Coordinates of C-alpha atoms and ligand atoms in Angstrom, one line a residue:
M18 CA 85.0 94.4 57.4
D19 CA 85.6 92.2 60.5
M20 CA 83.3 91.8 63.4
Q21 CA 85.2 94.2 65.6
T22 CA 85.0 97.1 63.2
S23 CA 81.3 96.5 62.7
F24 CA 80.4 96.6 66.4
L25 CA 82.4 99.8 66.7
D26 CA 80.7 101.3 63.7
R27 CA 77.3 100.3 65.1
L28 CA 78.2 102.0 68.4
F29 CA 79.2 105.1 66.4
D30 CA 76.0 105.0 64.3
A31 CA 73.8 104.6 67.5
G32 CA 75.7 107.6 69.0
L33 CA 76.7 105.6 72.0
L34 CA 80.4 106.1 71.3
I35 CA 81.7 109.3 69.6
D36 CA 84.5 109.0 67.1
T37 CA 87.4 111.4 67.8
G38 CA 89.6 110.2 64.9
V39 CA 91.9 108.2 67.3
D40 CA 91.5 104.5 67.8
G41 CA 90.6 103.8 71.5
L42 CA 89.7 107.4 72.3
Y43 CA 86.0 107.9 72.3
G44 CA 83.3 110.3 73.6
R45 CA 80.4 108.6 75.3
S46 CA 76.7 109.5 75.0
G47 CA 74.4 110.3 77.9
Q48 CA 72.8 106.9 77.5
F49 CA 76.2 105.1 77.6
E50 CA 77.1 107.0 80.8
D51 CA 73.7 106.2 82.4
V52 CA 74.5 102.5 82.0
I53 CA 77.9 103.0 83.7
V54 CA 76.3 105.1 86.5
A55 CA 73.6 102.4 87.1
F56 CA 76.2 99.6 87.1
E57 CA 78.4 101.5 89.6
R58 CA 75.3 101.9 91.9
M59 CA 75.0 98.1 91.7
I60 CA 78.7 97.8 92.7
D61 CA 77.9 100.1 95.6
R62 CA 75.0 97.8 96.6
F63 CA 77.1 94.7 96.5
G64 CA 80.1 96.1 98.3
G65 CA 78.4 98.8 100.4
A66 CA 78.4 96.9 103.7
D67 CA 82.1 96.3 103.6
G68 CA 82.9 99.8 104.7
A69 CA 85.6 100.6 102.2
E70 CA 87.2 104.0 102.4
A71 CA 86.4 105.9 99.2
M72 CA 89.1 107.9 97.5
R73 CA 89.2 109.5 94.0
F74 CA 92.4 110.5 92.3
P75 CA 92.6 112.3 89.0
P76 CA 93.8 110.4 85.9
G77 CA 97.4 111.6 86.4
M78 CA 99.8 110.5 89.1
N79 CA 103.0 111.6 90.7
R80 CA 105.8 110.7 88.3
T81 CA 108.2 109.7 91.2
F82 CA 105.7 107.2 92.5
F83 CA 105.1 105.9 89.0
E84 CA 108.9 105.4 88.6
R85 CA 109.1 103.6 92.0
S86 CA 106.2 101.3 90.9
G87 CA 108.4 99.6 88.4
Y88 CA 105.8 100.1 85.6
M89 CA 108.5 100.9 83.0
K90 CA 110.1 97.5 83.8
S91 CA 107.0 95.5 83.2
F92 CA 104.8 97.5 80.8
P93 CA 106.9 100.2 79.0
Q94 CA 104.7 99.7 75.9
L95 CA 101.5 100.9 77.7
A96 CA 102.8 103.9 79.6
G97 CA 101.8 107.5 78.8
T98 CA 103.8 110.5 80.2
V99 CA 102.7 114.1 80.3
H100 CA 105.1 116.5 78.5
S101 CA 104.8 120.3 78.3
F102 CA 106.4 123.3 76.7
C103 CA 108.9 124.8 79.2
G104 CA 110.9 127.2 77.0
N105 CA 111.3 130.9 76.7
E106 CA 110.0 133.3 74.1
L107 CA 112.7 132.4 71.6
D108 CA 111.9 128.7 72.1
H109 CA 108.3 129.6 71.5
M110 CA 109.1 131.2 68.2
S111 CA 110.9 128.2 67.0
L112 CA 108.1 125.9 68.2
L113 CA 105.6 127.8 66.1
Q114 CA 108.0 127.8 63.2
C115 CA 108.4 124.1 63.5
M116 CA 104.6 123.5 63.6
E117 CA 104.1 125.7 60.6
V118 CA 106.7 124.0 58.5
G119 CA 105.4 120.7 59.7
E120 CA 108.5 118.8 58.7
D121 CA 110.0 118.3 62.2
D122 CA 108.2 116.8 65.1
W123 CA 107.2 119.9 67.2
T124 CA 106.8 117.7 70.3
K125 CA 110.5 116.8 70.5
D126 CA 111.4 119.7 72.8
Q127 CA 108.5 119.1 75.2
K128 CA 109.8 118.3 78.7
A129 CA 108.5 115.7 81.0
T130 CA 106.3 117.1 83.8
D131 CA 105.9 115.7 87.3
I132 CA 102.7 113.9 86.1
V133 CA 102.3 110.5 84.4
L134 CA 99.0 109.2 83.2
T135 CA 97.5 106.7 85.7
P136 CA 97.8 103.1 84.3
A137 CA 95.5 101.5 86.9
A138 CA 93.2 103.1 89.5
C139 CA 95.1 101.6 92.4
Y140 CA 98.5 103.0 91.6
P141 CA 98.2 106.3 93.5
L142 CA 96.8 104.5 96.5
Y143 CA 99.9 102.5 97.8
P144 CA 102.2 105.5 98.5
T145 CA 99.2 107.4 100.0
V146 CA 98.5 104.6 102.5
A147 CA 102.2 104.0 103.2
K148 CA 102.5 107.6 104.3
R149 CA 99.8 107.1 106.9
G150 CA 101.8 104.6 108.9
R151 CA 101.0 101.0 109.9
I152 CA 97.8 99.2 108.9
S153 CA 95.4 97.8 111.4
L154 CA 95.6 94.0 111.9
R155 CA 92.0 93.9 110.9
G156 CA 93.1 95.1 107.5
A157 CA 92.2 98.1 105.3
L158 CA 89.9 98.4 102.4
F159 CA 89.7 101.1 99.7
D160 CA 87.2 102.1 97.0
L161 CA 88.7 103.8 93.9
Q162 CA 87.6 104.9 90.5
S163 CA 89.7 106.6 87.8
Y164 CA 90.2 107.1 84.2
C165 CA 93.3 105.0 83.2
F166 CA 95.6 105.4 80.2
R167 CA 97.1 102.5 78.3
H168 CA 98.8 103.0 75.0
E169 CA 97.1 100.1 73.2
P170 CA 95.3 101.7 70.2
S171 CA 92.8 99.2 68.7
Q172 CA 89.6 99.1 66.7
D173 CA 88.2 96.8 69.2
P174 CA 85.8 99.1 71.2
A175 CA 86.6 97.0 74.3
R176 CA 90.2 98.0 74.1
Q177 CA 90.4 101.8 74.7
Q178 CA 93.3 104.0 75.5
L179 CA 91.4 106.1 78.1
F180 CA 88.9 104.1 80.1
R181 CA 87.5 103.9 83.6
M182 CA 88.3 101.3 86.2
R183 CA 86.4 100.9 89.5
E184 CA 88.6 99.2 92.0
F185 CA 88.6 97.8 95.5
V186 CA 91.9 97.3 97.1
C187 CA 92.5 95.2 100.3
M188 CA 95.6 95.2 102.5
G189 CA 96.1 92.9 105.4
T190 CA 97.2 89.3 106.1
E191 CA 97.4 86.7 103.3
K192 CA 94.1 85.1 104.5
H193 CA 92.4 88.5 104.7
V194 CA 93.2 89.6 101.2
T195 CA 92.7 86.2 99.5
D196 CA 89.2 86.0 101.2
F197 CA 88.5 89.5 99.9
R198 CA 89.4 88.4 96.4
Q199 CA 87.3 85.3 96.5
T200 CA 84.3 87.3 97.9
W201 CA 84.5 89.6 94.8
M202 CA 84.9 86.7 92.4
D203 CA 81.6 85.3 93.7
R204 CA 79.9 88.7 93.7
G205 CA 81.2 89.4 90.2
V206 CA 79.6 86.3 88.9
Q207 CA 76.3 87.1 90.8
M208 CA 76.2 90.7 89.5
M209 CA 76.7 89.7 85.9
K210 CA 74.0 87.1 86.2
E211 CA 71.6 89.7 87.5
V212 CA 72.2 91.8 84.4
G213 CA 71.9 88.9 82.1
L214 CA 75.5 88.5 81.0
D215 CA 77.2 85.2 80.2
V216 CA 80.3 84.9 82.3
A217 CA 83.3 82.6 82.7
I218 CA 86.2 83.0 85.2
D219 CA 89.7 82.0 84.1
V220 CA 93.2 82.3 85.3
A221 CA 95.1 85.1 83.5
N222 CA 98.4 87.0 83.3
D223 CA 99.5 90.6 82.7
P224 CA 101.2 91.5 79.4
F225 CA 104.7 91.8 80.8
F226 CA 107.1 93.2 78.2
G227 CA 109.8 91.2 76.4
R228 CA 111.4 87.8 76.8
A229 CA 112.0 88.2 80.6
G230 CA 108.3 89.2 80.8
R231 CA 107.3 85.8 79.4
M232 CA 108.7 84.2 82.6
L233 CA 106.9 86.7 84.9
A234 CA 103.6 86.0 83.1
N235 CA 104.1 82.2 83.4
N236 CA 104.9 82.5 87.1
Q237 CA 101.8 84.7 87.6
R238 CA 99.6 82.0 86.0
D239 CA 101.2 79.1 87.7
Q240 CA 100.6 80.8 91.1
N241 CA 97.0 81.7 90.3
L242 CA 97.8 85.4 91.1
K243 CA 95.4 86.8 88.5
F244 CA 91.9 85.8 87.5
E245 CA 89.6 87.4 85.0
L246 CA 85.8 87.4 84.6
L247 CA 85.2 87.1 80.9
I248 CA 82.2 88.1 78.9
P249 CA 81.7 87.9 75.1
I250 CA 81.8 91.4 73.5
T251 CA 83.5 91.2 70.1
S252 CA 84.0 87.5 70.0
V253 CA 82.4 84.5 71.6
A254 CA 85.5 82.4 71.1
K255 CA 87.7 85.0 72.8
P256 CA 85.6 86.7 75.4
T257 CA 86.8 90.0 77.0
A258 CA 88.0 90.5 80.5
C259 CA 85.5 92.8 82.2
M260 CA 86.8 92.3 85.8
S261 CA 90.1 91.2 87.1
F262 CA 91.1 89.8 90.5
N263 CA 94.7 90.3 91.4
Y264 CA 96.7 88.9 94.4
H265 CA 100.0 90.7 94.7
Q266 CA 101.2 88.5 97.7
D267 CA 103.5 90.8 99.7
A268 CA 105.2 92.3 96.6
F269 CA 103.4 95.6 96.7
G270 CA 103.7 95.7 100.5
A271 CA 107.4 95.3 100.3
K272 CA 107.8 97.8 97.4
W273 CA 105.7 100.5 99.1
E274 CA 106.7 99.7 102.7
L275 CA 103.2 98.8 103.8
Y276 CA 103.3 97.3 107.3
L277 CA 100.7 95.8 109.5
E278 CA 100.6 96.8 113.2
D279 CA 102.7 93.7 114.2
G280 CA 105.5 94.9 111.8
S281 CA 104.9 92.2 109.1
V282 CA 104.7 93.3 105.5
A283 CA 101.1 93.7 104.3
H284 CA 99.7 91.4 101.6
T285 CA 97.5 93.2 99.0
A286 CA 94.9 92.3 96.4
C287 CA 92.9 94.4 94.1
V288 CA 89.6 93.8 92.2
G289 CA 88.9 95.9 89.1
F290 CA 85.8 96.5 87.1
G291 CA 86.3 97.7 83.5
L292 CA 83.3 100.1 83.3
E293 CA 83.3 100.7 79.6
R294 CA 83.7 97.0 78.9
I295 CA 80.8 96.1 81.2
A296 CA 78.6 98.7 79.4
L297 CA 79.7 97.3 76.0
A298 CA 78.9 93.8 77.1
L299 CA 75.4 94.9 78.1
F300 CA 74.9 96.7 74.7
H301 CA 76.4 93.7 72.9
T302 CA 74.2 91.2 74.7
H303 CA 70.9 93.1 75.0
G304 CA 71.1 95.4 72.0
L305 CA 71.9 99.1 71.4
D306 CA 68.5 100.3 72.5
V307 CA 68.2 100.3 76.3
A308 CA 64.4 100.6 76.1
E309 CA 64.4 97.2 74.5
W310 CA 66.5 95.5 77.2
P311 CA 64.8 92.6 79.2
A312 CA 62.7 93.9 82.1
N313 CA 64.7 92.1 84.7
V314 CA 68.0 93.6 83.5
R315 CA 66.5 97.1 83.5
K316 CA 65.2 96.4 87.0
A317 CA 68.5 95.3 88.3
L318 CA 70.2 98.4 86.9
W319 CA 67.5 101.1 87.5
G320 CA 65.2 99.6 90.1
Ligands
ATP26 P1 93.4 92.6 78.9 O1 93.9 91.3 79.2 O2 92.1 92.6 78.1 O3 94.4 93.5 78.3 P2 94.1 93.5 81.5 O4 94.6 92.2 82.0 O5 95.1 94.4 80.9 O6 93.0 93.2 80.3 P3 93.8 94.8 84.0 O7 95.1 95.3 83.9 O8 93.5 93.7 85.0 O9 93.3 94.3 82.5 O10 92.7 96.0 84.2 C1 91.5 95.8 85.0 C2 90.3 95.9 84.2 O11 90.3 97.1 83.3 C3 90.2 94.8 83.2 O12 89.6 93.7 83.7 C4 89.3 95.4 82.1 O13 88.0 95.2 82.4 C5 89.7 96.8 82.1 N1 90.6 97.2 81.0 C6 91.9 96.9 80.9 N2 92.4 97.4 79.7 C7 91.4 98.0 79.1 C8 91.3 98.7 77.9 N3 92.4 98.9 77.1 N4 90.1 99.3 77.6 C9 89.1 99.1 78.4 N5 89.1 98.5 79.5 C10 90.2 97.9 79.9
ZN27 ZN1 94.8 97.4 91.0
MG28 MG1 95.8 94.6 79.0

């Protein structure tokens, strides 16, 4: 048994994660959720004075917006669509027949709905803000949290298929949004230090699909567009990204028609906290029994 399996098994044994029979799809115990709630309060403390506008979207988004985002160009392997039965009574009979016989795939006649599973908390935001009209020259700041879906089944407990991302998104001038990103990189390091986690920040890239994707990934790295805050969870040699800091230049602004008051295209940046990963880093570092965590860590989280 490798390290990853054993940490996952220990989490199951401790009841912190609940096995559903699907890799990367877990229930969470009250204790696990308490840690996430406490950490989110800490995020509120660090970012509270910024005056971000809070919005909460459900874990599904408008399929038209998803299509426009270009997600299927970059990450087709990760996407999840919502399909439903849309037939008549006769179709229903053959559906049940098909499920009973179990030879054919009963889902093959399901039809795509208007909803796609949200791949990152910020995706539903851009079209929402674009609809409002021009953005103040002082910039705009948003606070989001959503369950996100990515089809990346794994036995690494830190790689789940449905997980929560807390995000801040900034829109404005290049200077405005790159300052925002730097502020959160500094805060991220400070926050993790307060809860006793070992961190490193490194340049990163998104897993763009295919051969053309390799070039996009290299370009993203060369231009320092993505940074990650890494913490050991299942491996010390390959620590896990628990936060990411993304500068989109004016690419999202151009795609979604986000304009500043002076008519220029808005630059955007987003900062994401992987909430399950942060909880897992805490359990990995301080042990599975919260009562045994160092006093200063408990104090930082629960006051
Ligand atoms: P990785 O390189 O580990 O796949 P990522 O670059 O895909 O991470 P982002 O797309 O930047 O991650 O997502 C923002 C944050 O969401 C990440 O920093 C991470 O903490 C969290 N996250 C991403 N994918 C997962 C996942 N499959 N399970 C749990 N958390 C995740
Ligand atoms: Zn984002
Ligand atoms: Mg990924």
